[in-house]
PDB file of C-alpha atoms in Angstrom:
ATOM      1  CA  UNK X   1      42.426 -55.591   3.997  1.00  0.00           C
ATOM      2  CA  UNK X   2      46.218 -55.276   3.637  1.00  0.00           C
ATOM      3  CA  UNK X   3      46.068 -55.248  -0.164  1.00  0.00           C
ATOM      4  CA  UNK X   4      43.244 -52.721  -0.074  1.00  0.00           C
ATOM      5  CA  UNK X   5      45.429 -50.405   2.026  1.00  0.00           C
ATOM      6  CA  UNK X   6      48.379 -50.934  -0.326  1.00  0.00           C
ATOM      7  CA  UNK X   7      46.204 -49.991  -3.312  1.00  0.00           C
ATOM      8  CA  UNK X   8      44.916 -46.918  -1.491  1.00  0.00           C
ATOM      9  CA  UNK X   9      48.470 -45.952  -0.552  1.00  0.00           C
ATOM     10  CA  UNK X  10      49.539 -46.228  -4.193  1.00  0.00           C
ATOM     11  CA  UNK X  11      46.715 -43.896  -5.249  1.00  0.00           C
ATOM     12  CA  UNK X  12      47.727 -41.418  -2.556  1.00  0.00           C
ATOM     13  CA  UNK X  13      51.324 -41.651  -3.732  1.00  0.00           C
ATOM     14  CA  UNK X  14      50.316 -40.735  -7.285  1.00  0.00           C
ATOM     15  CA  UNK X  15      48.576 -37.630  -5.926  1.00  0.00           C
ATOM     16  CA  UNK X  16      51.626 -36.646  -3.856  1.00  0.00           C
ATOM     17  CA  UNK X  17      54.016 -37.187  -6.780  1.00  0.00           C
ATOM     18  CA  UNK X  18      51.784 -34.953  -8.915  1.00  0.00           C
ATOM     19  CA  UNK X  19      52.051 -32.310  -6.183  1.00  0.00           C
ATOM     20  CA  UNK X  20      55.834 -32.699  -6.295  1.00  0.00           C
ATOM     21  CA  UNK X  21      55.658 -32.041 -10.038  1.00  0.00           C
ATOM     22  CA  UNK X  22      53.526 -28.940  -9.481  1.00  0.00           C
ATOM     23  CA  UNK X  23      56.046 -27.702  -6.904  1.00  0.00           C
ATOM     24  CA  UNK X  24      58.889 -28.115  -9.415  1.00  0.00           C
ATOM     25  CA  UNK X  25      56.882 -26.218 -12.026  1.00  0.00           C
ATOM     26  CA  UNK X  26      56.204 -23.458  -9.486  1.00  0.00           C
ATOM     27  CA  UNK X  27      59.940 -23.067  -8.806  1.00  0.00           C
ATOM     28  CA  UNK X  28      60.620 -23.041 -12.551  1.00  0.00           C
ATOM     29  CA  UNK X  29      57.965 -20.318 -12.912  1.00  0.00           C
ATOM     30  CA  UNK X  30      59.703 -18.381 -10.135  1.00  0.00           C
ATOM     31  CA  UNK X  31      62.933 -18.361 -12.159  1.00  0.00           C
ATOM     32  CA  UNK X  32      61.039 -17.446 -15.307  1.00  0.00           C
ATOM     33  CA  UNK X  33      59.202 -14.597 -13.593  1.00  0.00           C
ATOM     34  CA  UNK X  34      62.222 -12.946 -11.946  1.00  0.00           C
ATOM     35  CA  UNK X  35      64.821 -13.757 -14.605  1.00  0.00           C
ATOM     36  CA  UNK X  36      63.776 -15.017 -18.039  1.00  0.00           C
ATOM     37  CA  UNK X  37      61.597 -17.803 -19.339  1.00  0.00           C
ATOM     38  CA  UNK X  38      64.774 -19.581 -20.415  1.00  0.00           C
ATOM     39  CA  UNK X  39      66.013 -19.579 -16.821  1.00  0.00           C
ATOM     40  CA  UNK X  40      62.845 -21.423 -15.841  1.00  0.00           C
ATOM     41  CA  UNK X  41      63.179 -23.890 -18.714  1.00  0.00           C
ATOM     42  CA  UNK X  42      66.847 -24.525 -17.933  1.00  0.00           C
ATOM     43  CA  UNK X  43      66.107 -25.125 -14.237  1.00  0.00           C
ATOM     44  CA  UNK X  44      63.312 -27.562 -15.085  1.00  0.00           C
ATOM     45  CA  UNK X  45      65.507 -29.471 -17.557  1.00  0.00           C
ATOM     46  CA  UNK X  46      68.353 -29.655 -15.032  1.00  0.00           C
ATOM     47  CA  UNK X  47      65.868 -30.895 -12.428  1.00  0.00           C
ATOM     48  CA  UNK X  48      64.624 -33.674 -14.717  1.00  0.00           C
ATOM     49  CA  UNK X  49      68.204 -34.652 -15.552  1.00  0.00           C
ATOM     50  CA  UNK X  50      69.195 -34.749 -11.881  1.00  0.00           C
ATOM     51  CA  UNK X  51      66.181 -36.853 -10.870  1.00  0.00           C
ATOM     52  CA  UNK X  52      66.764 -39.304 -13.738  1.00  0.00           C
ATOM     53  CA  UNK X  53      70.465 -39.609 -12.881  1.00  0.00           C
ATOM     54  CA  UNK X  54      69.631 -40.272  -9.216  1.00  0.00           C
ATOM     55  CA  UNK X  55      66.911 -42.726 -10.232  1.00  0.00           C
ATOM     56  CA  UNK X  56      69.271 -44.927 -12.244  1.00  0.00           C
ATOM     57  CA  UNK X  57      72.361 -44.427 -10.062  1.00  0.00           C
ATOM     58  CA  UNK X  58      70.761 -44.910  -6.621  1.00  0.00           C
ATOM     59  CA  UNK X  59      71.947 -48.467  -5.959  1.00  0.00           C
ATOM     60  CA  UNK X  60      75.527 -47.853  -7.048  1.00  0.00           C
ATOM     61  CA  UNK X  61      75.648 -44.606  -5.070  1.00  0.00           C
ATOM     62  CA  UNK X  62      74.295 -46.136  -1.865  1.00  0.00           C
ATOM     63  CA  UNK X  63      76.577 -49.157  -1.989  1.00  0.00           C
ATOM     64  CA  UNK X  64      79.515 -46.864  -2.600  1.00  0.00           C
ATOM     65  CA  UNK X  65      78.805 -44.559   0.346  1.00  0.00           C
ATOM     66  CA  UNK X  66      77.998 -47.460   2.692  1.00  0.00           C
ATOM     67  CA  UNK X  67      80.782 -49.776   1.513  1.00  0.00           C
ATOM     68  CA  UNK X  68      78.312 -52.553   0.713  1.00  0.00           C
ATOM     69  CA  UNK X  69      79.830 -55.881  -0.370  1.00  0.00           C
ATOM     70  CA  UNK X  70      77.748 -58.152  -2.590  1.00  0.00           C
ATOM     71  CA  UNK X  71      76.852 -61.596  -1.253  1.00  0.00           C
ATOM     72  CA  UNK X  72      76.135 -64.806  -3.146  1.00  0.00           C
ATOM     73  CA  UNK X  73      74.883 -68.258  -2.183  1.00  0.00           C
ATOM     74  CA  UNK X  74      78.387 -69.575  -1.560  1.00  0.00           C
ATOM     75  CA  UNK X  75      79.419 -66.749   0.796  1.00  0.00           C
ATOM     76  CA  UNK X  76      76.169 -66.495   2.786  1.00  0.00           C
ATOM     77  CA  UNK X  77      74.007 -69.575   2.090  1.00  0.00           C
ATOM     78  CA  UNK X  78      71.655 -69.131   5.073  1.00  0.00           C
ATOM     79  CA  UNK X  79      70.780 -65.519   4.294  1.00  0.00           C
ATOM     80  CA  UNK X  80      70.564 -66.205   0.556  1.00  0.00           C
ATOM     81  CA  UNK X  81      68.138 -69.116   1.057  1.00  0.00           C
ATOM     82  CA  UNK X  82      66.080 -67.042   3.504  1.00  0.00           C
ATOM     83  CA  UNK X  83      65.664 -64.252   0.936  1.00  0.00           C
ATOM     84  CA  UNK X  84      65.053 -66.777  -1.845  1.00  0.00           C
ATOM     85  CA  UNK X  85      62.206 -68.422   0.079  1.00  0.00           C
ATOM     86  CA  UNK X  86      60.530 -65.100   0.866  1.00  0.00           C
ATOM     87  CA  UNK X  87      60.863 -64.002  -2.774  1.00  0.00           C
ATOM     88  CA  UNK X  88      59.131 -67.199  -3.880  1.00  0.00           C
ATOM     89  CA  UNK X  89      56.339 -66.494  -1.382  1.00  0.00           C
ATOM     90  CA  UNK X  90      56.043 -62.943  -2.719  1.00  0.00           C
ATOM     91  CA  UNK X  91      56.202 -64.008  -6.375  1.00  0.00           C
ATOM     92  CA  UNK X  92      59.085 -61.621  -7.088  1.00  0.00           C
ATOM     93  CA  UNK X  93      62.605 -61.993  -8.498  1.00  0.00           C
ATOM     94  CA  UNK X  94      65.609 -62.344  -6.214  1.00  0.00           C
ATOM     95  CA  UNK X  95      67.277 -59.007  -5.449  1.00  0.00           C
ATOM     96  CA  UNK X  96      71.042 -58.564  -5.240  1.00  0.00           C
ATOM     97  CA  UNK X  97      72.227 -59.023  -1.665  1.00  0.00           C
ATOM     98  CA  UNK X  98      74.797 -56.881   0.123  1.00  0.00           C
ATOM     99  CA  UNK X  99      76.312 -56.714   3.584  1.00  0.00           C
ATOM    100  CA  UNK X 100      77.344 -53.300   4.889  1.00  0.00           C
ATOM    101  CA  UNK X 101      80.327 -53.178   7.288  1.00  0.00           C
ATOM    102  CA  UNK X 102      78.494 -51.037   9.834  1.00  0.00           C
ATOM    103  CA  UNK X 103      78.113 -51.939  13.521  1.00  0.00           C
ATOM    104  CA  UNK X 104      74.774 -50.122  13.710  1.00  0.00           C
ATOM    105  CA  UNK X 105      71.908 -52.620  13.202  1.00  0.00           C
ATOM    106  CA  UNK X 106      69.996 -51.597  10.092  1.00  0.00           C
ATOM    107  CA  UNK X 107      68.957 -52.597   6.584  1.00  0.00           C
ATOM    108  CA  UNK X 108      67.733 -50.965   3.393  1.00  0.00           C
ATOM    109  CA  UNK X 109      66.429 -51.847  -0.049  1.00  0.00           C
ATOM    110  CA  UNK X 110      66.735 -49.889  -3.251  1.00  0.00           C
ATOM    111  CA  UNK X 111      66.096 -50.215  -6.980  1.00  0.00           C
ATOM    112  CA  UNK X 112      63.718 -48.803  -9.538  1.00  0.00           C
ATOM    113  CA  UNK X 113      61.645 -52.017  -9.733  1.00  0.00           C
ATOM    114  CA  UNK X 114      61.729 -55.614  -8.434  1.00  0.00           C
ATOM    115  CA  UNK X 115      63.812 -56.690 -11.443  1.00  0.00           C
ATOM    116  CA  UNK X 116      66.567 -54.186 -10.558  1.00  0.00           C
ATOM    117  CA  UNK X 117      66.374 -54.324  -6.767  1.00  0.00           C
ATOM    118  CA  UNK X 118      69.067 -54.647  -4.125  1.00  0.00           C
ATOM    119  CA  UNK X 119      68.807 -55.474  -0.440  1.00  0.00           C
ATOM    120  CA  UNK X 120      71.492 -54.627   2.124  1.00  0.00           C
ATOM    121  CA  UNK X 121      71.905 -55.756   5.728  1.00  0.00           C
ATOM    122  CA  UNK X 122      74.438 -54.248   8.086  1.00  0.00           C
ATOM    123  CA  UNK X 123      76.939 -56.411   9.924  1.00  0.00           C
ATOM    124  CA  UNK X 124      75.580 -55.039  13.186  1.00  0.00           C
ATOM    125  CA  UNK X 125      72.081 -56.296  12.404  1.00  0.00           C
ATOM    126  CA  UNK X 126      73.329 -59.798  11.554  1.00  0.00           C
ATOM    127  CA  UNK X 127      75.329 -59.926  14.779  1.00  0.00           C
ATOM    128  CA  UNK X 128      72.598 -58.980  17.257  1.00  0.00           C
ATOM    129  CA  UNK X 129      69.503 -60.530  15.704  1.00  0.00           C
ATOM    130  CA  UNK X 130      68.489 -64.169  15.493  1.00  0.00           C
ATOM    131  CA  UNK X 131      67.279 -65.923  12.357  1.00  0.00           C
ATOM    132  CA  UNK X 132      63.599 -65.164  12.953  1.00  0.00           C
ATOM    133  CA  UNK X 133      64.304 -61.468  13.535  1.00  0.00           C
ATOM    134  CA  UNK X 134      66.513 -61.191  10.454  1.00  0.00           C
ATOM    135  CA  UNK X 135      63.752 -62.865   8.458  1.00  0.00           C
ATOM    136  CA  UNK X 136      61.277 -60.273   9.721  1.00  0.00           C
ATOM    137  CA  UNK X 137      63.568 -57.410   8.668  1.00  0.00           C
ATOM    138  CA  UNK X 138      64.145 -58.984   5.247  1.00  0.00           C
ATOM    139  CA  UNK X 139      60.384 -59.386   4.828  1.00  0.00           C
ATOM    140  CA  UNK X 140      59.955 -55.683   5.558  1.00  0.00           C
ATOM    141  CA  UNK X 141      62.523 -54.688   2.918  1.00  0.00           C
ATOM    142  CA  UNK X 142      61.118 -57.105   0.337  1.00  0.00           C
ATOM    143  CA  UNK X 143      57.684 -55.568   0.928  1.00  0.00           C
ATOM    144  CA  UNK X 144      59.148 -52.162   0.057  1.00  0.00           C
ATOM    145  CA  UNK X 145      60.494 -53.635  -3.185  1.00  0.00           C
ATOM    146  CA  UNK X 146      57.250 -55.441  -4.003  1.00  0.00           C
ATOM    147  CA  UNK X 147      55.193 -52.279  -3.398  1.00  0.00           C
ATOM    148  CA  UNK X 148      57.599 -50.133  -5.493  1.00  0.00           C
ATOM    149  CA  UNK X 149      58.311 -48.005  -2.411  1.00  0.00           C
ATOM    150  CA  UNK X 150      61.997 -47.885  -3.300  1.00  0.00           C
ATOM    151  CA  UNK X 151      61.252 -46.189  -6.634  1.00  0.00           C
ATOM    152  CA  UNK X 152      59.031 -43.550  -5.066  1.00  0.00           C
ATOM    153  CA  UNK X 153      61.458 -42.884  -2.207  1.00  0.00           C
ATOM    154  CA  UNK X 154      64.433 -42.419  -4.535  1.00  0.00           C
ATOM    155  CA  UNK X 155      62.523 -39.983  -6.769  1.00  0.00           C
ATOM    156  CA  UNK X 156      61.021 -38.049  -3.852  1.00  0.00           C
ATOM    157  CA  UNK X 157      64.346 -37.762  -2.003  1.00  0.00           C
ATOM    158  CA  UNK X 158      66.033 -36.561  -5.212  1.00  0.00           C
ATOM    159  CA  UNK X 159      63.442 -33.793  -5.597  1.00  0.00           C
ATOM    160  CA  UNK X 160      63.776 -32.729  -1.942  1.00  0.00           C
ATOM    161  CA  UNK X 161      67.586 -32.679  -2.224  1.00  0.00           C
ATOM    162  CA  UNK X 162      67.362 -30.631  -5.430  1.00  0.00           C
ATOM    163  CA  UNK X 163      65.034 -28.039  -3.883  1.00  0.00           C
ATOM    164  CA  UNK X 164      67.130 -27.839  -0.721  1.00  0.00           C
ATOM    165  CA  UNK X 165      70.368 -27.482  -2.682  1.00  0.00           C
ATOM    166  CA  UNK X 166      68.865 -24.850  -4.981  1.00  0.00           C
ATOM    167  CA  UNK X 167      67.502 -22.691  -2.165  1.00  0.00           C
ATOM    168  CA  UNK X 168      70.603 -22.879   0.043  1.00  0.00           C
ATOM    169  CA  UNK X 169      73.005 -22.661  -2.908  1.00  0.00           C
ATOM    170  CA  UNK X 170      71.461 -19.519  -4.383  1.00  0.00           C
ATOM    171  CA  UNK X 171      71.355 -17.816  -0.995  1.00  0.00           C
ATOM    172  CA  UNK X 172      74.969 -18.644  -0.117  1.00  0.00           C
ATOM    173  CA  UNK X 173      76.286 -17.603  -3.546  1.00  0.00           C
ATOM    174  CA  UNK X 174      74.292 -14.366  -3.446  1.00  0.00           C
ATOM    175  CA  UNK X 175      75.512 -13.532   0.062  1.00  0.00           C
ATOM    176  CA  UNK X 176      79.124 -14.193  -0.906  1.00  0.00           C
ATOM    177  CA  UNK X 177      78.926 -11.962  -3.974  1.00  0.00           C
ATOM    178  CA  UNK X 178      76.965  -9.166  -2.309  1.00  0.00           C
ATOM    179  CA  UNK X 179      79.390  -8.935   0.620  1.00  0.00           C
ATOM    180  CA  UNK X 180      82.491  -8.995  -1.601  1.00  0.00           C
ATOM    181  CA  UNK X 181      84.676  -5.891  -1.723  1.00  0.00           C
ATOM    182  CA  UNK X 182      84.614  -5.645  -5.523  1.00  0.00           C
ATOM    183  CA  UNK X 183      83.938  -2.150  -6.885  1.00  0.00           C
ATOM    184  CA  UNK X 184      82.974  -0.658 -10.202  1.00  0.00           C
ATOM    185  CA  UNK X 185      79.981  -0.696 -12.525  1.00  0.00           C
ATOM    186  CA  UNK X 186      80.339  -4.382 -13.453  1.00  0.00           C
ATOM    187  CA  UNK X 187      80.643  -5.377  -9.798  1.00  0.00           C
ATOM    188  CA  UNK X 188      77.522  -3.333  -9.003  1.00  0.00           C
ATOM    189  CA  UNK X 189      75.548  -5.032 -11.778  1.00  0.00           C
ATOM    190  CA  UNK X 190      76.690  -8.451 -10.543  1.00  0.00           C
ATOM    191  CA  UNK X 191      75.693  -7.573  -6.973  1.00  0.00           C
ATOM    192  CA  UNK X 192      72.256  -6.405  -8.097  1.00  0.00           C
ATOM    193  CA  UNK X 193      71.801  -9.633 -10.032  1.00  0.00           C
ATOM    194  CA  UNK X 194      72.899 -11.619  -6.964  1.00  0.00           C
ATOM    195  CA  UNK X 195      70.342  -9.760  -4.869  1.00  0.00           C
ATOM    196  CA  UNK X 196      67.719 -11.143  -7.225  1.00  0.00           C
ATOM    197  CA  UNK X 197      69.183 -14.661  -6.957  1.00  0.00           C
ATOM    198  CA  UNK X 198      69.263 -14.345  -3.189  1.00  0.00           C
ATOM    199  CA  UNK X 199      65.621 -13.296  -3.142  1.00  0.00           C
ATOM    200  CA  UNK X 200      64.687 -16.346  -5.230  1.00  0.00           C
ATOM    201  CA  UNK X 201      66.742 -18.539  -2.908  1.00  0.00           C
ATOM    202  CA  UNK X 202      65.001 -17.160   0.160  1.00  0.00           C
ATOM    203  CA  UNK X 203      61.559 -17.816  -1.348  1.00  0.00           C
ATOM    204  CA  UNK X 204      62.591 -21.422  -2.016  1.00  0.00           C
ATOM    205  CA  UNK X 205      63.943 -21.780   1.542  1.00  0.00           C
ATOM    206  CA  UNK X 206      60.843 -20.284   3.164  1.00  0.00           C
ATOM    207  CA  UNK X 207      58.228 -22.041   1.018  1.00  0.00           C
ATOM    208  CA  UNK X 208      59.770 -24.687  -1.256  1.00  0.00           C
ATOM    209  CA  UNK X 209      61.836 -26.640   1.285  1.00  0.00           C
ATOM    210  CA  UNK X 210      59.085 -26.992   3.958  1.00  0.00           C
ATOM    211  CA  UNK X 211      56.478 -27.985   1.365  1.00  0.00           C
ATOM    212  CA  UNK X 212      58.794 -30.567  -0.229  1.00  0.00           C
ATOM    213  CA  UNK X 213      59.645 -32.026   3.192  1.00  0.00           C
ATOM    214  CA  UNK X 214      55.957 -32.226   4.127  1.00  0.00           C
ATOM    215  CA  UNK X 215      55.156 -34.043   0.878  1.00  0.00           C
ATOM    216  CA  UNK X 216      58.071 -36.393   1.540  1.00  0.00           C
ATOM    217  CA  UNK X 217      56.724 -37.222   5.003  1.00  0.00           C
ATOM    218  CA  UNK X 218      53.306 -37.944   3.508  1.00  0.00           C
ATOM    219  CA  UNK X 219      54.965 -40.385   1.097  1.00  0.00           C
ATOM    220  CA  UNK X 220      57.098 -42.187   3.655  1.00  0.00           C
ATOM    221  CA  UNK X 221      55.378 -42.787   6.971  1.00  0.00           C
ATOM    222  CA  UNK X 222      52.451 -44.945   5.906  1.00  0.00           C
ATOM    223  CA  UNK X 223      54.780 -46.994   3.712  1.00  0.00           C
ATOM    224  CA  UNK X 224      56.780 -48.063   6.769  1.00  0.00           C
ATOM    225  CA  UNK X 225      53.666 -49.293   8.533  1.00  0.00           C
ATOM    226  CA  UNK X 226      52.554 -51.196   5.440  1.00  0.00           C
ATOM    227  CA  UNK X 227      56.007 -52.742   4.961  1.00  0.00           C
ATOM    228  CA  UNK X 228      55.925 -53.966   8.574  1.00  0.00           C
ATOM    229  CA  UNK X 229      52.568 -55.623   7.997  1.00  0.00           C
ATOM    230  CA  UNK X 230      53.832 -56.846   4.616  1.00  0.00           C
ATOM    231  CA  UNK X 231      56.638 -58.644   6.444  1.00  0.00           C
ATOM    232  CA  UNK X 232      54.045 -60.493   8.513  1.00  0.00           C
ATOM    233  CA  UNK X 233      52.212 -61.361   5.294  1.00  0.00           C
ATOM    234  CA  UNK X 234      55.380 -62.864   3.770  1.00  0.00           C
ATOM    235  CA  UNK X 235      56.803 -64.638   6.819  1.00  0.00           C
ATOM    236  CA  UNK X 236      53.398 -65.686   8.226  1.00  0.00           C
ATOM    237  CA  UNK X 237      54.810 -64.899  11.649  1.00  0.00           C
ATOM    238  CA  UNK X 238      54.547 -61.485  13.364  1.00  0.00           C
ATOM    239  CA  UNK X 239      56.889 -62.331  16.239  1.00  0.00           C
ATOM    240  CA  UNK X 240      60.051 -61.977  14.119  1.00  0.00           C
ATOM    241  CA  UNK X 241      59.522 -58.393  12.995  1.00  0.00           C
ATOM    242  CA  UNK X 242      58.058 -57.394  16.391  1.00  0.00           C
ATOM    243  CA  UNK X 243      61.067 -58.838  18.213  1.00  0.00           C
ATOM    244  CA  UNK X 244      63.463 -57.081  15.816  1.00  0.00           C
ATOM    245  CA  UNK X 245      61.760 -53.725  16.385  1.00  0.00           C
ATOM    246  CA  UNK X 246      61.653 -54.313  20.149  1.00  0.00           C
ATOM    247  CA  UNK X 247      65.377 -55.052  20.196  1.00  0.00           C
ATOM    248  CA  UNK X 248      66.061 -51.825  18.292  1.00  0.00           C
ATOM    249  CA  UNK X 249      63.821 -49.864  20.650  1.00  0.00           C
ATOM    250  CA  UNK X 250      65.732 -51.209  23.664  1.00  0.00           C
ATOM    251  CA  UNK X 251      69.027 -50.120  22.086  1.00  0.00           C
ATOM    252  CA  UNK X 252      67.550 -46.735  21.211  1.00  0.00           C
ATOM    253  CA  UNK X 253      66.344 -46.176  24.770  1.00  0.00           C
ATOM    254  CA  UNK X 254      69.857 -46.952  26.018  1.00  0.00           C
ATOM    255  CA  UNK X 255      71.276 -44.476  23.496  1.00  0.00           C
ATOM    256  CA  UNK X 256      73.311 -47.235  21.843  1.00  0.00           C
ATOM    257  CA  UNK X 257      72.296 -46.458  18.269  1.00  0.00           C
ATOM    258  CA  UNK X 258      74.192 -44.018  16.095  1.00  0.00           C
ATOM    259  CA  UNK X 259      72.614 -40.715  15.123  1.00  0.00           C
ATOM    260  CA  UNK X 260      71.495 -40.633  11.472  1.00  0.00           C
ATOM    261  CA  UNK X 261      73.536 -38.938   8.782  1.00  0.00           C
ATOM    262  CA  UNK X 262      71.380 -35.875   8.173  1.00  0.00           C
ATOM    263  CA  UNK X 263      73.149 -35.201   4.881  1.00  0.00           C
ATOM    264  CA  UNK X 264      71.999 -38.413   3.197  1.00  0.00           C
ATOM    265  CA  UNK X 265      68.237 -38.133   2.923  1.00  0.00           C
ATOM    266  CA  UNK X 266      67.943 -41.038   0.488  1.00  0.00           C
ATOM    267  CA  UNK X 267      69.810 -43.506   2.716  1.00  0.00           C
ATOM    268  CA  UNK X 268      67.922 -42.373   5.810  1.00  0.00           C
ATOM    269  CA  UNK X 269      64.534 -42.704   4.141  1.00  0.00           C
ATOM    270  CA  UNK X 270      65.333 -46.170   2.767  1.00  0.00           C
ATOM    271  CA  UNK X 271      66.727 -47.499   6.049  1.00  0.00           C
ATOM    272  CA  UNK X 272      64.800 -49.966   8.199  1.00  0.00           C
ATOM    273  CA  UNK X 273      65.211 -47.773  11.272  1.00  0.00           C
ATOM    274  CA  UNK X 274      66.017 -44.116  11.887  1.00  0.00           C
ATOM    275  CA  UNK X 275      66.866 -43.451  15.557  1.00  0.00           C
ATOM    276  CA  UNK X 276      65.314 -40.300  17.017  1.00  0.00           C
ATOM    277  CA  UNK X 277      64.195 -41.219  20.533  1.00  0.00           C
ATOM    278  CA  UNK X 278      65.486 -38.181  22.449  1.00  0.00           C
ATOM    279  CA  UNK X 279      63.925 -35.447  20.340  1.00  0.00           C
ATOM    280  CA  UNK X 280      60.190 -34.873  20.022  1.00  0.00           C
ATOM    281  CA  UNK X 281      60.925 -32.639  17.020  1.00  0.00           C
ATOM    282  CA  UNK X 282      62.816 -35.407  15.196  1.00  0.00           C
ATOM    283  CA  UNK X 283      60.040 -37.858  16.045  1.00  0.00           C
ATOM    284  CA  UNK X 284      57.533 -35.446  14.528  1.00  0.00           C
ATOM    285  CA  UNK X 285      59.561 -34.639  11.404  1.00  0.00           C
ATOM    286  CA  UNK X 286      61.069 -38.070  10.752  1.00  0.00           C
ATOM    287  CA  UNK X 287      59.923 -40.025   7.702  1.00  0.00           C
ATOM    288  CA  UNK X 288      59.991 -43.145   9.935  1.00  0.00           C
ATOM    289  CA  UNK X 289      57.297 -43.647  12.573  1.00  0.00           C
ATOM    290  CA  UNK X 290      58.573 -44.150  16.149  1.00  0.00           C
ATOM    291  CA  UNK X 291      59.443 -47.769  16.945  1.00  0.00           C
ATOM    292  CA  UNK X 292      56.835 -48.019  19.689  1.00  0.00           C
ATOM    293  CA  UNK X 293      54.109 -46.996  17.238  1.00  0.00           C
ATOM    294  CA  UNK X 294      55.286 -49.585  14.708  1.00  0.00           C
ATOM    295  CA  UNK X 295      55.281 -52.311  17.367  1.00  0.00           C
ATOM    296  CA  UNK X 296      51.805 -51.302  18.507  1.00  0.00           C
ATOM    297  CA  UNK X 297      50.489 -51.456  14.934  1.00  0.00           C
ATOM    298  CA  UNK X 298      51.992 -54.913  14.429  1.00  0.00           C
ATOM    299  CA  UNK X 299      50.498 -56.274  17.642  1.00  0.00           C
ATOM    300  CA  UNK X 300      47.147 -55.254  16.179  1.00  0.00           C
ATOM    301  CA  UNK X 301      48.010 -56.470  12.673  1.00  0.00           C
ATOM    302  CA  UNK X 302      45.058 -58.823  12.689  1.00  0.00           C
ATOM    303  CA  UNK X 303      42.926 -55.672  12.472  1.00  0.00           C
ATOM    304  CA  UNK X 304      44.893 -54.173   9.541  1.00  0.00           C
TER     305      UNK X 304
END
């Protein structure tokens, strides 16, 4: 049943990624319609270049912003052997291992495929969780790698960031130019042109950003549930991942977890947990299901 759901999720992901492509073409057509066809072509080419750059640079970027330090068998033999055993059970290559010097308990995996994957655990997670719980978290992240979730998440987050940056950037630039005190014919022409850019930016903000975020949520949420169940499939023991999630929920309820960095969509979406307990709006719009829902699903994992 699990593998049937994974296959169905992959088919749904293909559909959503096609919709992302259509959305990018629609924005390109918007530029072409209000400016010139070359403006649309240039935007689309820049978009492809940006997504490809993010796709290949994701691991290096994330380890740089988080300060991740690579681990080997000599430095962390217990963790290394734990990951090695689960990789053998999954029939997948060993990812690179990192520890992130962050007191907040979390983890994330990245990489365009299992052969180029990396797995990072925060120092906070290793300090508060026992071996069985850490194993459950690692199983969850390895399931993301095995199911190619990391590839999809990196591409989808790059597209959302591009659309968001385009809409906000055009609007801010247009506002700055329109409200400038420059005078003369050339300044007037520039201001009229910026009015057009601002109009395009507003259309992207009103329609493009919400649609891209909705598509991103459709990609992400079910993948978290499946990765949780995938952890049970790899470890053959649901109590580890359930206990890890329960421990995080207790910390969240006590307001002891840090608020997420809203500016790093990729890192947030790849993370094991994204705290949002005090806001119903964040719970609704988060790409991670609430911890209580994940625990409930796992307790009924024999039905999944």
